[in-house]
mmCIF file of C-alpha atoms in Angstrom:
data_model
loop_
_atom_site.group_PDB
_atom_site.id
_atom_site.type_symbol
_atom_site.label_atom_id
_atom_site.label_comp_id
_atom_site.label_asym_id
_atom_site.label_seq_id
_atom_site.Cartn_x
_atom_site.Cartn_y
_atom_site.Cartn_z
ATOM 1 C CA MET L 1 127.896 99.567 43.827
ATOM 2 C CA GLY L 2 125.732 97.572 46.240
ATOM 3 C CA TRP L 3 123.683 94.460 45.597
ATOM 4 C CA LEU L 4 120.880 94.573 43.034
ATOM 5 C CA PHE L 5 118.076 91.989 43.222
ATOM 6 C CA TYR L 6 115.388 91.177 40.661
ATOM 7 C CA ARG L 7 113.571 88.307 38.956
ATOM 8 C CA ARG L 8 115.694 86.098 36.666
ATOM 9 C CA ASP L 9 114.802 82.852 34.913
ATOM 10 C CA LYS L 10 117.492 80.484 36.124
ATOM 11 C CA ASN L 11 117.449 78.279 33.027
ATOM 12 C CA ALA L 12 116.923 80.903 30.335
ATOM 13 C CA GLU L 13 120.537 81.968 29.805
ATOM 14 C CA THR L 14 124.103 81.577 30.957
ATOM 15 C CA ASN L 15 125.890 84.058 33.181
ATOM 16 C CA GLU L 16 127.876 85.210 30.158
ATOM 17 C CA GLU L 17 124.689 85.965 28.213
ATOM 18 C CA HIS L 18 123.096 87.593 31.227
ATOM 19 C CA PHE L 19 125.957 89.939 32.077
ATOM 20 C CA ALA L 20 126.745 90.736 28.450
ATOM 21 C CA LYS L 21 123.405 92.541 28.419
ATOM 22 C CA LYS L 22 124.515 94.640 31.389
ATOM 23 C CA LEU L 23 127.534 96.001 29.519
ATOM 24 C CA ASP L 24 127.588 98.890 27.091
ATOM 25 C CA ASP L 25 127.800 97.876 23.406
ATOM 26 C CA ARG L 26 131.348 99.198 23.484
ATOM 27 C CA TYR L 27 132.450 96.207 25.560
ATOM 28 C CA LYS L 28 132.616 92.518 24.657
ATOM 29 C CA ILE L 29 133.223 89.495 26.858
ATOM 30 C CA ILE L 30 136.030 87.379 25.372
ATOM 31 C CA ALA L 31 136.674 84.947 28.244
ATOM 32 C CA ARG L 32 134.614 84.026 31.265
ATOM 33 C CA GLY L 33 133.952 81.563 34.057
ATOM 34 C CA THR L 34 131.918 81.212 37.246
ATOM 35 C CA VAL L 35 133.738 79.991 40.353
ATOM 36 C CA GLU L 36 131.963 79.503 43.687
ATOM 37 C CA GLY L 37 129.156 81.856 42.725
ATOM 38 C CA VAL L 38 131.435 84.577 41.380
ATOM 39 C CA PHE L 39 131.309 85.434 37.668
ATOM 40 C CA TYR L 40 134.660 86.473 36.189
ATOM 41 C CA ALA L 41 135.050 87.874 32.681
ATOM 42 C CA ALA L 42 137.747 89.387 30.504
ATOM 43 C CA VAL L 43 136.085 92.352 28.773
ATOM 44 C CA ARG L 44 137.494 94.035 25.680
ATOM 45 C CA ASP L 45 136.983 97.722 25.013
ATOM 46 C CA GLN L 46 136.091 97.708 21.304
ATOM 47 C CA ILE L 47 137.548 101.197 20.860
ATOM 48 C CA THR L 48 140.854 100.979 22.743
ATOM 49 C CA SER L 49 141.318 97.159 22.544
ATOM 50 C CA GLU L 50 142.136 97.182 26.256
ATOM 51 C CA VAL L 51 141.015 94.026 28.067
ATOM 52 C CA THR L 52 140.194 94.273 31.760
ATOM 53 C CA ALA L 53 138.549 92.013 34.325
ATOM 54 C CA PHE L 54 134.888 92.255 35.287
ATOM 55 C CA ILE L 55 133.788 90.528 38.489
ATOM 56 C CA ALA L 56 130.237 89.925 39.682
ATOM 57 C CA LEU L 57 129.270 88.300 42.952
ATOM 58 C CA THR L 58 126.004 86.430 42.404
ATOM 59 C CA ARG L 59 123.350 85.058 44.717
ATOM 60 C CA TRP L 60 120.161 83.068 44.162
ATOM 61 C CA THR L 61 117.338 83.340 46.707
ATOM 62 C CA LYS L 62 113.952 81.725 47.299
ATOM 63 C CA ASP L 63 112.094 85.000 46.875
ATOM 64 C CA PRO L 64 109.816 84.516 43.822
ATOM 65 C CA ASP L 65 110.080 88.161 42.749
ATOM 66 C CA PHE L 66 113.708 88.880 43.662
ATOM 67 C CA ASN L 67 115.354 85.485 43.222
ATOM 68 C CA PHE L 68 118.669 86.704 41.811
ATOM 69 C CA GLY L 69 121.105 89.349 42.910
ATOM 70 C CA TYR L 70 124.556 90.508 41.935
ATOM 71 C CA LYS L 71 127.227 92.991 42.931
ATOM 72 C CA ASP L 72 129.660 93.925 40.185
ATOM 73 C CA MET L 73 133.037 95.650 40.102
ATOM 74 C CA ASP L 74 136.152 95.802 37.953
ATOM 75 C CA GLU L 75 139.656 94.708 38.838
ATOM 76 C CA ASN L 76 140.721 98.289 39.593
ATOM 77 C CA CYS L 77 138.518 98.159 42.700
ATOM 78 C CA GLY L 78 140.699 95.430 44.241
ATOM 79 C CA PRO L 79 138.025 92.687 44.498
ATOM 80 C CA GLY L 80 138.216 90.383 47.488
ATOM 81 C CA ASP L 81 137.457 87.325 45.359
ATOM 82 C CA HIS L 82 140.521 86.198 43.430
ATOM 83 C CA LYS L 83 139.804 82.837 41.813
ATOM 84 C CA ALA L 84 139.415 84.011 38.229
ATOM 85 C CA PRO L 85 139.974 81.226 35.672
ATOM 86 C CA LYS L 86 143.328 81.185 33.927
ATOM 87 C CA SER L 87 141.588 81.816 30.599
ATOM 88 C CA VAL L 88 140.322 85.147 31.957
ATOM 89 C CA LEU L 89 143.711 86.140 33.368
ATOM 90 C CA ASN L 90 145.526 85.208 30.159
ATOM 91 C CA ALA L 91 143.180 87.378 28.092
ATOM 92 C CA LEU L 92 143.860 90.576 30.068
ATOM 93 C CA THR L 93 146.093 93.261 28.587
ATOM 94 C CA PRO L 94 148.902 94.898 30.643
ATOM 95 C CA THR L 95 147.912 97.471 33.237
ATOM 96 C CA THR L 96 149.657 99.909 35.559
ATOM 97 C CA ASN L 97 146.811 100.106 38.069
ATOM 98 C CA GLU L 98 148.215 98.921 41.407
ATOM 99 C CA SER L 99 144.925 97.472 42.653
ATOM 100 C CA ALA L 100 144.451 95.516 39.441
ATOM 101 C CA LEU L 101 148.035 94.258 39.526
ATOM 102 C CA ALA L 102 147.622 93.110 43.134
ATOM 103 C CA TRP L 103 144.357 91.327 42.264
ATOM 104 C CA ARG L 104 145.933 89.577 39.274
ATOM 105 C CA ALA L 105 148.854 88.467 41.447
ATOM 106 C CA GLN L 106 146.435 87.021 44.011
ATOM 107 C CA CYS L 107 144.649 85.094 41.267
ATOM 108 C CA ARG L 108 147.945 83.725 39.955
ATOM 109 C CA ALA L 109 148.970 82.751 43.481
ATOM 110 C CA HIS L 110 145.663 80.903 43.912
ATOM 111 C CA HIS L 111 146.319 78.875 40.769
ATOM 112 C CA ALA L 112 149.937 78.187 41.743
ATOM 113 C CA GLN L 113 148.721 76.698 45.043
ATOM 114 C CA ARG L 114 146.048 74.558 43.400
ATOM 115 C CA ASP L 115 148.431 73.356 40.664
ATOM 116 C CA PHE L 116 150.997 72.355 43.299
ATOM 117 C CA LEU L 117 148.448 70.354 45.276
ATOM 118 C CA ARG L 118 147.063 68.655 42.173
ATOM 119 C CA ARG L 119 150.563 67.558 41.285
ATOM 120 C CA TYR L 120 151.816 66.363 44.658
ATOM 121 C CA LEU L 121 148.962 65.791 47.121
ATOM 122 C CA ARG L 122 148.078 62.106 47.434
ATOM 123 C CA PRO L 123 145.784 60.218 49.840
ATOM 124 C CA GLY L 124 147.634 59.511 53.064
ATOM 125 C CA THR L 125 149.858 62.587 52.806
ATOM 126 C CA GLN L 126 150.104 64.733 55.920
ATOM 127 C CA VAL L 127 149.596 68.460 55.464
ATOM 128 C CA ARG L 128 150.396 71.412 57.695
ATOM 129 C CA LEU L 129 148.125 74.433 57.533
ATOM 130 C CA THR L 130 149.175 78.046 57.932
ATOM 131 C CA ARG L 131 147.561 78.234 61.371
ATOM 132 C CA THR L 132 146.484 76.043 64.263
ATOM 133 C CA LEU L 133 142.752 75.297 64.355
ATOM 134 C CA THR L 134 140.660 74.761 67.491
ATOM 135 C CA PHE L 135 137.668 72.421 67.249
ATOM 136 C CA THR L 136 134.500 72.315 69.328
ATOM 137 C CA ASN L 137 135.836 69.446 71.486
ATOM 138 C CA GLY L 138 138.880 71.512 72.392
ATOM 139 C CA THR L 139 141.305 69.688 70.109
ATOM 140 C CA ARG L 140 143.920 71.956 68.521
ATOM 141 C CA SER L 141 146.080 71.071 65.523
ATOM 142 C CA ASP L 142 147.689 72.450 62.391
ATOM 143 C CA THR L 143 148.565 69.039 60.928
ATOM 144 C CA PHE L 144 146.087 66.706 59.203
ATOM 145 C CA THR L 145 146.006 63.747 56.839
ATOM 146 C CA TYR L 146 144.591 64.057 53.346
ATOM 147 C CA ALA L 147 141.999 61.434 52.400
ATOM 148 C CA ARG L 148 139.835 60.748 49.392
ATOM 149 C CA ARG L 149 137.098 58.280 48.529
ATOM 150 C CA ASP L 150 136.597 57.254 44.929
ATOM 151 C CA ARG L 151 136.101 60.373 42.805
ATOM 152 C CA ALA L 152 134.606 62.509 45.547
ATOM 153 C CA PRO L 153 136.466 65.681 46.594
ATOM 154 C CA GLY L 154 139.299 65.076 49.036
ATOM 155 C CA PHE L 155 139.091 66.045 52.699
ATOM 156 C CA LEU L 156 141.258 66.314 55.816
ATOM 157 C CA VAL L 157 141.295 63.849 58.695
ATOM 158 C CA LEU L 158 142.527 64.262 62.267
ATOM 159 C CA GLY L 159 142.850 60.907 63.994
ATOM 160 C CA ARG L 160 139.693 59.081 62.903
ATOM 161 C CA SER L 161 137.581 62.177 62.479
ATOM 162 C CA ARG L 162 136.819 63.914 59.212
ATOM 163 C CA CYS L 163 137.335 67.662 59.561
ATOM 164 C CA ARG L 164 135.113 70.230 57.902
ATOM 165 C CA ILE L 165 137.495 73.055 57.029
ATOM 166 C CA PRO L 166 136.215 75.474 54.356
ATOM 167 C CA ASN L 167 138.700 76.251 51.562
ATOM 168 C CA TRP L 168 141.423 74.303 53.356
ATOM 169 C CA ARG L 169 143.519 73.984 50.178
ATOM 170 C CA ASP L 170 144.175 77.718 50.286
ATOM 171 C CA SER L 171 145.697 77.280 53.760
ATOM 172 C CA VAL L 172 148.040 74.339 53.147
ATOM 173 C CA ALA L 173 151.531 75.595 53.990
ATOM 174 C CA ALA L 174 153.457 72.346 53.608
ATOM 175 C CA LEU L 175 153.247 68.683 52.680
ATOM 176 C CA ILE L 176 154.990 66.326 55.102
ATOM 177 C CA THR L 177 156.936 63.380 53.684
ATOM 178 C CA PRO L 178 157.055 59.903 55.305
ATOM 179 C CA ASP L 179 160.452 60.795 56.816
ATOM 180 C CA HIS L 180 158.923 63.945 58.364
ATOM 181 C CA GLN L 181 160.443 66.504 56.024
ATOM 182 C CA GLU L 182 158.342 69.474 54.985
ATOM 183 C CA VAL L 183 157.960 70.618 51.405
ATOM 184 C CA LEU L 184 156.537 74.124 51.311
ATOM 185 C CA THR L 185 153.605 74.909 49.051
ATOM 186 C CA PRO L 186 153.416 78.297 47.267
ATOM 187 C CA VAL L 187 151.349 79.550 50.220
ATOM 188 C CA GLY L 188 153.948 78.270 52.654
ATOM 189 C CA GLN L 189 156.747 79.883 50.670
ATOM 190 C CA GLN L 190 154.939 83.193 50.726
ATOM 191 C CA GLN L 191 154.237 82.912 54.448
ATOM 192 C CA THR L 192 157.865 82.226 55.369
ATOM 193 C CA ASN L 193 159.591 84.011 52.469
ATOM 194 C CA GLN L 194 161.491 80.805 51.729
ATOM 195 C CA PRO L 195 162.012 79.204 48.290
ATOM 196 C CA THR L 196 160.759 75.716 47.542
ATOM 197 C CA THR L 197 162.986 72.905 48.745
ATOM 198 C CA ALA L 198 165.456 71.353 46.326
ATOM 199 C CA THR L 199 164.140 67.860 47.154
ATOM 200 C CA GLU L 200 160.585 68.556 46.015
ATOM 201 C CA SER L 201 160.691 66.622 42.742
ATOM 202 C CA ALA L 202 162.531 63.661 44.234
ATOM 203 C CA LEU L 203 160.232 63.327 47.237
ATOM 204 C CA PHE L 204 156.932 63.578 45.403
ATOM 205 C CA ALA L 205 157.636 62.306 41.913
ATOM 206 C CA ALA L 206 154.903 59.878 40.912
#
């Protein structure tokens, strides 16, 4: 299905309430969350009790008559967006659909990466990305320093310059310790097919 645009009152209802109306009465949303403009929901079939994932890409525009649009799909379509909340993933019932299984695995991998970084990434830590980046001034690097100010979201620094790298957390392959050892993140482990290092807990224990 393509994008569908129409008029929607932005403050009248939540995404859960809005998309519940789009579903047949046979289906009920039992877990949901919106991440980066994508609505994820665990939907129960009231007849079979099967719970599957519903995904809707959403977009707000400045058009007064067509200010909201969405494109929906289910997990069997192999959605490209895979940041469904854990509550949605945990509510799903087992499936044998290969596309759905691959999508669920991608979502779990996303959370594994974010959980790892929340646990170990600290201001001043060097990180290595999965690829070398080239900036407009010609500088090339795959290694940066993580920085954070107060409670604002953290960011990466190269030298004295703050780097604008979209979704950089998804590309962190390793954290570099003060003695220049690398501890692979889940993404790094997947990229190199190597297990996590045995020194992980000792090097980064807070």
